[in-house]
Amino acid sequence: MNINLTLIVQMLVFIALIWFTMKFVWPMVLGPMDERSRKIALGLAAGEKGQQELAQARERADVIVHEARERAEQIIEQAQRRADDLVEQAKGSATAEGQRLLAAAQQQIALDTARAREGLRREVAQIAVRAASKVLEREIDPSAHADLIGRLATQL
Amino acid sequence: MAAEQALTANEYIRHHLTFLSSGAPKGVVDFSIINLDSVFFSVLLAVLFGGTFYLVARRATAGIPGKFQNFVELVVEQVDGQVKDTFHGTNKLIAPLALTIFCWVFLFNAMDVLPVDLLPDLARGVGIEHLKVVPSTDLNVTFAMSLTVFALIIYYSIKMKGLGGFLGELTLQPFTARNPIVKVLLVPANLLLEIVPLLARPISLALRLYGNLFAGEMIFMLLAALSLQGFSELSSVGGWLAVFAQFVLGLVWAIFHLLVITLQAFIFMVLTVVYLAMAHEHH
C-alpha cells in the first residue's frame, strides 16, 4: 500500500465525472422530471376546472329546465283557459241559434195556424151557407149574403 | 482456486492485496508508479455510471417513464432530496456531485460482492499476475475523492466568505476577546482547534470508506482461504466442512455487505454535502 500517481489520475477522473454528471446527466434527468410535475399540476388544475364548469353547467341546466317547466305550465293553463272560452262561446252561440230556430219554427207554426184557421173559416162559412140553403130549400144568393157570411166567418 | 500452487493462507491473502502496479514502489509515496487495476476499474465504473445515466437521460420523457428512467429518477430524486434537506443555498454543483459520489462509490463497493477470486483468476488466465478489483480498497482512490471534496470545501469557503472571512473563521474562534492584543494571542489556540477538524474531514472521509471496504474484502479473503486447499481436501470430512463453511459464511457476509457498501456510499455522499453546506454558512 503506497500513495502514487493513481491519486492524481483518480482526482482527474473524479473531476471529469463530476463535470459530466453536472453538464449532461443531472439536467437531462431533472428536466423531464420538472416538466412532468408541471404537466401533472396542469392536469390536476384542468381537472378541477372541468369539474367546476360541469357543476356550473349543471346549475344552468337546472335553471333552464325549471324555466321550461314553468313556461309549459303557463302554456297549458292558457290553452285550458282558451279551450274553456271556446266551449263557452260555442255553448252561447248554440243556444242563440237554437232560440233563433225555435222562434222561426214558432213563427211558422203561427203562420200555418193562421192560414189553416183562415181556410177552415172559409170552409165553415161555405158549409154553413150550404146547410142554410138546404134548410131554406132554395139557393141563397151568395153574393146577396156575402156580407152576412163574411161576418159569420170572422166570428168563427 | 490455487490448489496446484499450494499457497498458504498468508501467501494467498498477500497475493490478493497486491496491486497491478506499473512498477515496484520505492517507499510509501512514489509518484512514478500507478495502480493500473484501480484506474482501470474506476474508469470502467465511471463509464458504466455515466453511460447508463446519460443514455437513460437522453431518452428521458416527461410522459410516462420507462423502467430504467424510473430507476434513474428514483436515484436522482433521493439524492436531490438529501441535498435539499442539508443544503439550502443555490449551488449547481453540489447535487450532481452528490449523485456522482453516491453512484460511483456504490459501484466501487459493489465490486466487492463479486466472488473474490473471479476476476483475478480470469486475469491470471491472460497473464496478469495481480489484480485488485475493488477501487475503494485503494487509498489512492479514496483520497483522490476526499481531497477533491476538500479542495471544493476550501474553494467554496473562500468564495462565500472571502479569504478574510475564511481565515477569520479559522483564527478568531472559538475563543474570542474584545482586546485586540488578547485576540492576537488567542490566534494560535484557535487555529489549532479549527485546523484539526478541517483537515480531519478529508482524512476521515477517505479512511472510513477505505477501512470499511478493506475490512470487508479481507473477510471475503479469509473465508475463501478456508477452503484454500480445495480439491485435494475434498476427500476428508474437514475439507467438506471448510467448503460448506465458506459457502454459508460467504453468503451471510455478502448479504450483510450489501448493506455496508450502500451505507458507505451514502455516508460519503451525505458527509460531502454536509461539509460543502458548512462551507457556505456564515458564522
CSV table of C-alpha atoms in Angstrom, one decimal:
chain,number,residue,atom,x,y,z
A,1,MET,CA,0.0,0.0,0.0
A,2,ASN,CA,1.5,3.3,-1.0
A,3,ILE,CA,0.5,6.7,-2.4
A,4,ASN,CA,1.3,7.1,-6.0
A,5,LEU,CA,0.3,8.6,-9.3
A,6,THR,CA,-3.0,6.8,-9.0
A,7,LEU,CA,-4.1,9.6,-6.6
A,8,ILE,CA,-3.6,12.3,-9.2
A,9,VAL,CA,-5.2,10.3,-12.1
A,10,GLN,CA,-8.1,9.4,-9.9
A,11,MET,CA,-8.7,13.1,-9.0
A,12,LEU,CA,-8.8,13.9,-12.7
A,13,VAL,CA,-11.2,11.1,-13.4
A,14,PHE,CA,-13.4,12.2,-10.5
A,15,ILE,CA,-13.4,15.8,-11.6
A,16,ALA,CA,-14.2,14.7,-15.2
A,17,LEU,CA,-17.0,12.5,-13.9
A,18,ILE,CA,-18.5,15.3,-11.8
A,19,TRP,CA,-18.3,17.6,-14.8
A,20,PHE,CA,-20.1,15.1,-17.0
A,21,THR,CA,-22.8,14.5,-14.4
A,22,MET,CA,-23.3,18.1,-13.8
A,23,LYS,CA,-23.3,19.0,-17.5
A,24,PHE,CA,-25.3,16.2,-19.0
A,25,VAL,CA,-26.8,13.7,-16.6
A,26,TRP,CA,-28.3,15.9,-14.0
A,27,PRO,CA,-30.2,18.5,-16.1
A,28,MET,CA,-31.3,15.8,-18.6
A,29,VAL,CA,-32.8,13.7,-15.8
A,30,LEU,CA,-34.2,16.6,-13.8
A,31,GLY,CA,-35.6,18.5,-16.8
A,32,PRO,CA,-38.2,15.9,-17.8
A,33,MET,CA,-39.0,15.3,-14.1
A,34,ASP,CA,-39.8,19.0,-13.6
A,35,GLU,CA,-41.6,19.0,-16.9
A,36,ARG,CA,-43.7,16.0,-15.7
A,37,SER,CA,-44.6,17.6,-12.4
A,38,ARG,CA,-45.6,20.7,-14.2
A,39,LYS,CA,-47.8,18.7,-16.5
A,40,ILE,CA,-49.3,16.8,-13.6
A,41,ALA,CA,-50.0,20.1,-11.9
A,42,LEU,CA,-51.6,21.4,-15.1
A,43,GLY,CA,-53.6,18.3,-15.5
A,44,LEU,CA,-54.9,18.4,-11.9
A,45,ALA,CA,-55.8,22.1,-12.3
A,46,ALA,CA,-57.6,21.3,-15.6
A,47,GLY,CA,-59.5,18.5,-14.0
A,48,GLU,CA,-60.6,20.8,-11.2
A,49,LYS,CA,-61.6,23.5,-13.6
A,50,GLY,CA,-63.6,20.9,-15.6
A,51,GLN,CA,-65.4,19.8,-12.6
A,52,GLN,CA,-66.3,23.4,-11.6
A,53,GLU,CA,-67.5,24.0,-15.1
A,54,LEU,CA,-69.5,20.8,-15.0
A,55,ALA,CA,-71.2,21.9,-11.8
A,56,GLN,CA,-71.9,25.4,-13.2
A,57,ALA,CA,-73.3,23.8,-16.4
A,58,ARG,CA,-75.5,21.6,-14.3
A,59,GLU,CA,-76.8,24.6,-12.3
A,60,ARG,CA,-77.5,26.4,-15.6
A,61,ALA,CA,-79.3,23.3,-16.9
A,62,ASP,CA,-81.4,23.1,-13.8
A,63,VAL,CA,-82.4,26.7,-14.1
A,64,ILE,CA,-83.3,26.2,-17.8
A,65,VAL,CA,-85.3,23.1,-17.1
A,66,HIS,CA,-87.1,24.9,-14.3
A,67,GLU,CA,-88.0,27.8,-16.5
A,68,ALA,CA,-89.1,25.5,-19.3
A,69,ARG,CA,-91.3,23.6,-16.9
A,70,GLU,CA,-92.9,26.9,-15.7
A,71,ARG,CA,-93.4,28.0,-19.3
A,72,ALA,CA,-95.0,24.7,-20.1
A,73,GLU,CA,-97.4,25.0,-17.2
A,74,GLN,CA,-98.3,28.5,-18.2
A,75,ILE,CA,-98.9,27.4,-21.8
A,76,ILE,CA,-101.1,24.5,-20.6
A,77,GLU,CA,-103.0,26.8,-18.4
A,78,GLN,CA,-103.6,29.3,-21.2
A,79,ALA,CA,-104.7,26.6,-23.5
A,80,GLN,CA,-107.1,25.3,-20.9
A,81,ARG,CA,-108.5,28.8,-20.5
A,82,ARG,CA,-108.8,29.2,-24.2
A,83,ALA,CA,-110.5,25.9,-24.6
A,84,ASP,CA,-112.9,26.8,-21.8
A,85,ASP,CA,-113.6,30.1,-23.5
A,86,LEU,CA,-114.2,28.3,-26.8
A,87,VAL,CA,-116.6,25.8,-25.3
A,88,GLU,CA,-118.3,28.7,-23.5
A,89,GLN,CA,-118.6,30.6,-26.7
A,90,ALA,CA,-119.8,27.6,-28.7
A,91,LYS,CA,-122.4,27.0,-26.0
A,92,GLY,CA,-123.6,30.6,-26.2
A,93,SER,CA,-123.8,30.6,-30.0
A,94,ALA,CA,-125.5,27.2,-30.0
A,95,THR,CA,-128.1,28.5,-27.5
A,96,ALA,CA,-128.7,31.6,-29.6
A,97,GLU,CA,-129.0,29.5,-32.8
A,98,GLY,CA,-131.5,27.2,-31.0
A,99,GLN,CA,-133.6,30.1,-29.9
A,100,ARG,CA,-133.5,31.6,-33.3
A,101,LEU,CA,-134.6,28.3,-34.8
A,102,LEU,CA,-137.3,27.9,-32.2
A,103,ALA,CA,-138.5,31.4,-32.8
A,104,ALA,CA,-138.6,30.8,-36.6
A,105,ALA,CA,-140.5,27.5,-36.0
A,106,GLN,CA,-142.9,29.2,-33.7
A,107,GLN,CA,-143.5,31.9,-36.3
A,108,GLN,CA,-144.0,29.4,-39.0
A,109,ILE,CA,-146.4,27.4,-36.7
A,110,ALA,CA,-148.3,30.6,-36.0
A,111,LEU,CA,-148.4,31.5,-39.7
A,112,ASP,CA,-149.6,28.0,-40.6
A,113,THR,CA,-152.1,28.0,-37.8
A,114,ALA,CA,-153.5,31.4,-39.1
A,115,ARG,CA,-153.5,30.1,-42.6
A,116,ALA,CA,-155.3,26.9,-41.6
A,117,ARG,CA,-157.7,28.9,-39.4
A,118,GLU,CA,-158.5,31.1,-42.4
A,119,GLY,CA,-159.1,28.1,-44.7
A,120,LEU,CA,-161.3,26.5,-42.1
A,121,ARG,CA,-163.2,29.6,-41.5
A,122,ARG,CA,-164.0,29.8,-45.3
A,123,GLU,CA,-165.0,26.2,-45.4
A,124,VAL,CA,-167.1,26.5,-42.4
A,125,ALA,CA,-168.8,29.6,-44.0
A,126,GLN,CA,-169.5,27.6,-47.1
A,127,ILE,CA,-170.7,24.7,-45.2
A,128,ALA,CA,-172.9,27.0,-43.2
A,129,VAL,CA,-174.3,28.6,-46.4
A,130,ARG,CA,-174.9,25.2,-48.0
A,131,ALA,CA,-176.5,24.0,-44.8
A,132,ALA,CA,-178.7,27.1,-44.7
A,133,SER,CA,-179.7,26.8,-48.3
A,134,LYS,CA,-180.7,23.2,-47.7
A,135,VAL,CA,-182.7,24.3,-44.8
A,136,LEU,CA,-184.4,27.0,-46.8
A,137,GLU,CA,-184.5,24.7,-49.9
A,138,ARG,CA,-183.6,27.5,-52.1
A,139,GLU,CA,-180.5,29.0,-53.3
A,140,ILE,CA,-179.2,31.6,-51.3
A,141,ASP,CA,-177.5,34.1,-53.4
A,142,PRO,CA,-174.0,34.1,-52.1
A,143,SER,CA,-173.4,37.5,-53.5
A,144,ALA,CA,-176.5,38.8,-51.7
A,145,HIS,CA,-175.5,37.3,-48.4
A,146,ALA,CA,-171.7,37.6,-48.8
A,147,ASP,CA,-171.7,40.3,-46.3
A,148,LEU,CA,-173.6,38.2,-43.8
A,149,ILE,CA,-171.4,35.1,-44.5
A,150,GLY,CA,-168.2,37.1,-44.2
A,151,ARG,CA,-169.4,38.4,-40.8
A,152,LEU,CA,-170.2,34.9,-39.7
A,153,ALA,CA,-166.8,33.6,-40.9
A,154,THR,CA,-165.0,36.1,-38.8
A,155,GLN,CA,-166.9,35.1,-35.7
A,156,LEU,CA,-165.8,31.5,-36.0
B,1,MET,CA,-8.6,-21.9,-6.9
B,2,ALA,CA,-4.9,-22.0,-6.3
B,3,ALA,CA,-4.7,-25.6,-5.2
B,4,GLU,CA,-2.0,-26.6,-7.6
B,5,GLN,CA,0.3,-23.9,-6.3
B,6,ALA,CA,-0.5,-24.9,-2.7
B,7,LEU,CA,-0.5,-21.4,-1.4
B,8,THR,CA,-0.6,-20.9,2.3
B,9,ALA,CA,-3.4,-18.6,3.5
B,10,ASN,CA,-0.8,-15.9,4.3
B,11,GLU,CA,0.6,-16.0,0.7
B,12,TYR,CA,-2.9,-16.1,-0.7
B,13,ILE,CA,-4.0,-13.0,1.1
B,14,ARG,CA,-0.8,-11.2,0.4
B,15,HIS,CA,-1.2,-12.0,-3.3
B,16,HIS,CA,-4.7,-10.6,-3.2
B,17,LEU,CA,-3.6,-7.4,-1.6
B,18,THR,CA,-1.0,-6.6,-4.3
B,19,PHE,CA,-2.0,-4.1,-6.9
B,20,LEU,CA,-1.3,-4.4,-10.5
B,21,SER,CA,1.3,-1.6,-10.5
B,22,SER,CA,3.3,-0.2,-13.3
B,23,GLY,CA,6.4,-0.8,-11.1
B,24,ALA,CA,7.7,-1.7,-7.7
B,25,PRO,CA,7.0,1.2,-5.2
B,26,LYS,CA,10.1,2.9,-3.8
B,27,GLY,CA,8.8,4.0,-0.4
B,28,VAL,CA,5.3,4.9,0.8
B,29,VAL,CA,4.9,7.8,-1.5
B,30,ASP,CA,6.1,7.3,-5.1
B,31,PHE,CA,4.5,9.3,-7.9
B,32,SER,CA,6.4,7.5,-10.6
B,33,ILE,CA,4.1,4.4,-10.5
B,34,ILE,CA,0.4,3.9,-11.0
B,35,ASN,CA,-2.0,1.2,-9.9
B,36,LEU,CA,-3.4,0.1,-13.3
B,37,ASP,CA,-6.1,-2.0,-11.8
B,38,SER,CA,-7.6,0.8,-9.7
B,39,VAL,CA,-7.6,3.2,-12.5
B,40,PHE,CA,-9.0,0.7,-15.0
B,41,PHE,CA,-11.9,-0.4,-12.8
B,42,SER,CA,-12.7,3.1,-11.6
B,43,VAL,CA,-12.8,4.4,-15.1
B,44,LEU,CA,-14.8,1.4,-16.2
B,45,LEU,CA,-17.3,2.0,-13.5
B,46,ALA,CA,-17.3,5.7,-14.2
B,47,VAL,CA,-18.2,4.9,-17.8
B,48,LEU,CA,-20.8,2.4,-16.6
B,49,PHE,CA,-22.4,5.0,-14.4
B,50,GLY,CA,-22.1,8.0,-16.7
B,51,GLY,CA,-23.0,6.0,-19.8
B,52,THR,CA,-26.1,4.3,-18.3
B,53,PHE,CA,-27.4,7.5,-16.8
B,54,TYR,CA,-26.6,9.5,-19.9
B,55,LEU,CA,-28.4,7.1,-22.2
B,56,VAL,CA,-31.4,6.9,-20.0
B,57,ALA,CA,-31.4,10.7,-19.5
B,58,ARG,CA,-31.1,11.3,-23.2
B,59,ARG,CA,-34.2,9.3,-23.9
B,60,ALA,CA,-36.0,10.7,-20.8
B,61,THR,CA,-39.5,11.8,-21.4
B,62,ALA,CA,-41.8,13.9,-19.4
B,63,GLY,CA,-44.6,11.5,-20.1
B,64,ILE,CA,-44.8,8.0,-18.6
B,65,PRO,CA,-41.3,6.9,-17.7
B,66,GLY,CA,-39.9,3.5,-18.6
B,67,LYS,CA,-38.4,1.2,-16.0
B,68,PHE,CA,-34.8,2.4,-16.4
B,69,GLN,CA,-35.9,6.0,-16.4
B,70,ASN,CA,-37.9,5.3,-13.3
B,71,PHE,CA,-34.8,3.8,-11.6
B,72,VAL,CA,-32.6,6.7,-12.6
B,73,GLU,CA,-35.2,9.2,-11.5
B,74,LEU,CA,-35.5,7.3,-8.2
B,75,VAL,CA,-31.8,7.6,-7.5
B,76,VAL,CA,-31.7,11.3,-8.7
B,77,GLU,CA,-34.7,12.2,-6.6
B,78,GLN,CA,-33.3,10.6,-3.5
B,79,VAL,CA,-30.0,12.4,-3.9
B,80,ASP,CA,-31.8,15.6,-4.7
B,81,GLY,CA,-34.0,15.3,-1.6
B,82,GLN,CA,-30.9,14.5,0.6
B,83,VAL,CA,-29.1,17.5,-0.8
B,84,LYS,CA,-32.1,19.8,-0.3
B,85,ASP,CA,-32.5,18.6,3.3
B,86,THR,CA,-29.0,19.6,4.1
B,87,PHE,CA,-28.1,22.5,1.9
B,88,HIS,CA,-30.4,25.4,1.4
B,89,GLY,CA,-28.4,27.7,-0.9
B,90,THR,CA,-28.2,27.7,-4.6
B,91,ASN,CA,-25.4,25.7,-6.0
B,92,LYS,CA,-25.4,23.9,-9.3
B,93,LEU,CA,-22.5,21.7,-8.3
B,94,ILE,CA,-23.5,20.0,-5.1
B,95,ALA,CA,-26.4,17.9,-6.2
B,96,PRO,CA,-24.7,16.4,-9.3
B,97,LEU,CA,-21.5,16.0,-7.2
B,98,ALA,CA,-23.5,14.0,-4.6
B,99,LEU,CA,-25.1,11.9,-7.3
B,100,THR,CA,-21.7,11.2,-8.8
B,101,ILE,CA,-20.2,10.3,-5.4
B,102,PHE,CA,-23.0,8.0,-4.4
B,103,CYS,CA,-23.2,6.1,-7.6
B,104,TRP,CA,-19.5,5.8,-8.2
B,105,VAL,CA,-18.7,4.8,-4.7
B,106,PHE,CA,-21.6,2.3,-4.7
B,107,LEU,CA,-20.3,0.8,-7.9
B,108,PHE,CA,-16.7,0.6,-6.4
B,109,ASN,CA,-18.1,-1.1,-3.4
B,110,ALA,CA,-20.3,-3.4,-5.4
B,111,MET,CA,-17.2,-4.9,-7.0
B,112,ASP,CA,-16.6,-6.3,-3.5
B,113,VAL,CA,-19.6,-8.7,-3.8
B,114,LEU,CA,-18.1,-10.3,-6.9
B,115,PRO,CA,-16.5,-13.6,-6.0
B,116,VAL,CA,-13.2,-12.7,-4.6
B,117,ASP,CA,-11.2,-14.9,-7.0
B,118,LEU,CA,-13.3,-14.5,-10.1
B,119,LEU,CA,-11.6,-11.5,-11.9
B,120,PRO,CA,-8.1,-12.2,-10.5
B,121,ASP,CA,-8.2,-15.8,-11.8
B,122,LEU,CA,-9.5,-14.6,-15.2
B,123,ALA,CA,-6.7,-12.1,-15.3
B,124,ARG,CA,-4.2,-14.7,-14.5
B,125,GLY,CA,-5.6,-16.7,-17.4
B,126,VAL,CA,-4.4,-13.8,-19.7
B,127,GLY,CA,-1.1,-13.4,-18.0
B,128,ILE,CA,-1.9,-10.7,-15.4
B,129,GLU,CA,-0.4,-11.7,-12.1
B,130,HIS,CA,-2.0,-9.3,-9.7
B,131,LEU,CA,-5.4,-7.7,-9.8
B,132,LYS,CA,-7.4,-5.8,-7.2
B,133,VAL,CA,-10.9,-5.3,-8.4
B,134,VAL,CA,-12.4,-3.0,-5.7
B,135,PRO,CA,-11.2,0.5,-6.3
B,136,SER,CA,-12.4,1.7,-2.9
B,137,THR,CA,-9.8,-0.6,-1.2
B,138,ASP,CA,-7.1,1.6,-2.7
B,139,LEU,CA,-6.2,4.5,-0.5
B,140,ASN,CA,-5.2,6.5,-3.7
B,141,VAL,CA,-8.8,6.3,-4.9
B,142,THR,CA,-10.5,7.2,-1.7
B,143,PHE,CA,-8.0,10.0,-1.1
B,144,ALA,CA,-8.4,11.3,-4.6
B,145,MET,CA,-12.1,11.7,-3.9
B,146,SER,CA,-11.8,13.2,-0.4
B,147,LEU,CA,-9.0,15.6,-1.5
B,148,THR,CA,-11.2,16.8,-4.4
B,149,VAL,CA,-14.0,17.3,-1.9
B,150,PHE,CA,-11.6,19.1,0.4
B,151,ALA,CA,-10.5,21.4,-2.4
B,152,LEU,CA,-14.1,22.2,-3.0
B,153,ILE,CA,-14.6,22.9,0.7
B,154,ILE,CA,-11.7,25.4,0.6
B,155,TYR,CA,-12.9,26.9,-2.7
B,156,TYR,CA,-16.5,27.5,-1.5
B,157,SER,CA,-15.4,28.7,1.9
B,158,ILE,CA,-13.2,31.4,0.3
B,159,LYS,CA,-15.8,32.1,-2.4
B,160,MET,CA,-18.7,32.6,0.0
B,161,LYS,CA,-16.9,34.2,2.9
B,162,GLY,CA,-13.9,35.8,1.3
B,163,LEU,CA,-10.4,35.0,2.1
B,164,GLY,CA,-10.5,37.2,5.2
B,165,GLY,CA,-13.7,35.6,6.4
B,166,PHE,CA,-12.4,32.1,5.9
B,167,LEU,CA,-9.2,32.9,7.7
B,168,GLY,CA,-11.1,34.7,10.4
B,169,GLU,CA,-13.2,31.6,10.9
B,170,LEU,CA,-10.0,29.6,11.4
B,171,THR,CA,-8.3,32.0,13.7
B,172,LEU,CA,-10.9,34.1,15.7
B,173,GLN,CA,-13.0,31.3,17.1
B,174,PRO,CA,-14.0,29.6,19.3
B,175,PHE,CA,-12.1,31.8,21.7
B,176,THR,CA,-12.9,35.5,21.2
B,177,ALA,CA,-11.9,38.6,23.1
B,178,ARG,CA,-12.6,42.3,22.9
B,179,ASN,CA,-9.0,43.4,23.5
B,180,PRO,CA,-7.1,43.2,20.1
B,181,ILE,CA,-3.9,42.0,21.8
B,182,VAL,CA,-5.6,39.2,23.5
B,183,LYS,CA,-7.3,38.4,20.2
B,184,VAL,CA,-3.9,38.0,18.6
B,185,LEU,CA,-2.7,35.9,21.4
B,186,LEU,CA,-5.6,33.6,21.0
B,187,VAL,CA,-4.9,33.1,17.3
B,188,PRO,CA,-2.6,30.0,17.7
B,189,ALA,CA,-5.0,28.3,20.0
B,190,ASN,CA,-8.0,29.0,17.7
B,191,LEU,CA,-6.0,27.9,14.6
B,192,LEU,CA,-5.1,24.6,16.3
B,193,LEU,CA,-8.7,24.0,17.3
B,194,GLU,CA,-10.1,24.8,13.9
B,195,ILE,CA,-7.5,23.4,11.6
B,196,VAL,CA,-7.6,19.9,13.1
B,197,PRO,CA,-11.3,19.3,12.3
B,198,LEU,CA,-10.9,20.9,8.9
B,199,LEU,CA,-8.0,18.6,8.0
B,200,ALA,CA,-9.8,15.6,9.6
B,201,ARG,CA,-12.6,15.9,7.1
B,202,PRO,CA,-10.8,14.6,4.0
B,203,ILE,CA,-8.8,12.1,6.0
B,204,SER,CA,-11.8,10.7,7.8
B,205,LEU,CA,-13.8,10.6,4.6
B,206,ALA,CA,-11.1,8.6,2.8
B,207,LEU,CA,-10.1,6.4,5.6
B,208,ARG,CA,-13.7,5.5,6.6
B,209,LEU,CA,-14.5,4.3,3.1
B,210,TYR,CA,-11.2,2.6,2.7
B,211,GLY,CA,-11.3,0.9,6.1
B,212,ASN,CA,-14.8,-0.5,5.7
B,213,LEU,CA,-14.2,-1.9,2.3
B,214,PHE,CA,-10.7,-3.1,3.0
B,215,ALA,CA,-12.1,-5.0,6.0
B,216,GLY,CA,-15.0,-6.4,4.0
B,217,GLU,CA,-12.7,-7.6,1.3
B,218,MET,CA,-10.4,-9.1,3.9
B,219,ILE,CA,-13.3,-11.1,5.4
B,220,PHE,CA,-14.1,-12.5,2.0
B,221,MET,CA,-10.4,-13.5,1.5
B,222,LEU,CA,-10.3,-15.1,4.9
B,223,LEU,CA,-13.5,-17.1,4.1
B,224,ALA,CA,-12.0,-18.0,0.7
B,225,ALA,CA,-8.8,-19.1,2.5
B,226,LEU,CA,-10.9,-21.6,4.5
B,227,SER,CA,-11.1,-23.9,1.5
B,228,LEU,CA,-7.8,-22.9,0.1
B,229,GLN,CA,-6.5,-26.4,-0.2
B,230,GLY,CA,-9.6,-27.0,-2.3
B,231,PHE,CA,-10.0,-30.2,-4.3
B,232,SER,CA,-7.1,-32.0,-2.6
B,233,GLU,CA,-9.0,-32.0,0.7
B,234,LEU,CA,-12.4,-32.9,-0.6
B,235,SER,CA,-11.8,-36.5,0.4
B,236,SER,CA,-11.8,-35.6,4.1
B,237,VAL,CA,-14.8,-34.6,6.3
B,238,GLY,CA,-12.9,-31.5,7.4
B,239,GLY,CA,-12.3,-30.4,3.8
B,240,TRP,CA,-16.1,-30.6,3.1
B,241,LEU,CA,-16.8,-28.8,6.3
B,242,ALA,CA,-14.5,-26.0,5.2
B,243,VAL,CA,-16.1,-25.7,1.8
B,244,PHE,CA,-19.6,-25.7,3.5
B,245,ALA,CA,-18.5,-23.1,6.0
B,246,GLN,CA,-17.1,-20.9,3.2
B,247,PHE,CA,-20.4,-21.1,1.3
B,248,VAL,CA,-22.6,-20.3,4.3
B,249,LEU,CA,-20.4,-17.6,5.9
B,250,GLY,CA,-19.6,-16.1,2.5
B,251,LEU,CA,-23.3,-15.9,1.7
B,252,VAL,CA,-24.1,-14.3,5.1
B,253,TRP,CA,-21.2,-11.9,4.8
B,254,ALA,CA,-22.2,-11.0,1.2
B,255,ILE,CA,-25.7,-10.2,2.3
B,256,PHE,CA,-24.5,-8.1,5.2
B,257,HIS,CA,-22.0,-6.5,2.9
B,258,LEU,CA,-24.8,-5.3,0.6
B,259,LEU,CA,-25.8,-3.0,3.5
B,260,VAL,CA,-22.3,-1.9,4.2
B,261,ILE,CA,-21.5,-0.9,0.6
B,262,THR,CA,-24.7,1.1,0.2
B,263,LEU,CA,-24.3,2.7,3.6
B,264,GLN,CA,-20.7,3.7,2.9
B,265,ALA,CA,-21.6,5.2,-0.4
B,266,PHE,CA,-24.4,7.0,1.3
B,267,ILE,CA,-22.2,8.3,4.2
B,268,PHE,CA,-19.6,9.6,1.8
B,269,MET,CA,-22.2,11.4,-0.2
B,270,VAL,CA,-24.0,12.9,2.9
B,271,LEU,CA,-20.8,14.0,4.6
B,272,THR,CA,-19.6,15.7,1.4
B,273,VAL,CA,-22.9,17.6,1.2
B,274,VAL,CA,-22.7,18.5,4.9
B,275,TYR,CA,-19.2,19.7,4.6
B,276,LEU,CA,-20.0,21.8,1.5
B,277,ALA,CA,-23.1,23.2,3.2
B,278,MET,CA,-20.9,24.2,6.2
B,279,ALA,CA,-18.5,25.9,3.8
B,280,HIS,CA,-21.4,28.0,2.6
B,281,GLU,CA,-22.6,29.0,6.0
B,282,HIS,CA,-21.6,32.2,7.7
B,283,HIS,CA,-20.8,32.2,11.3
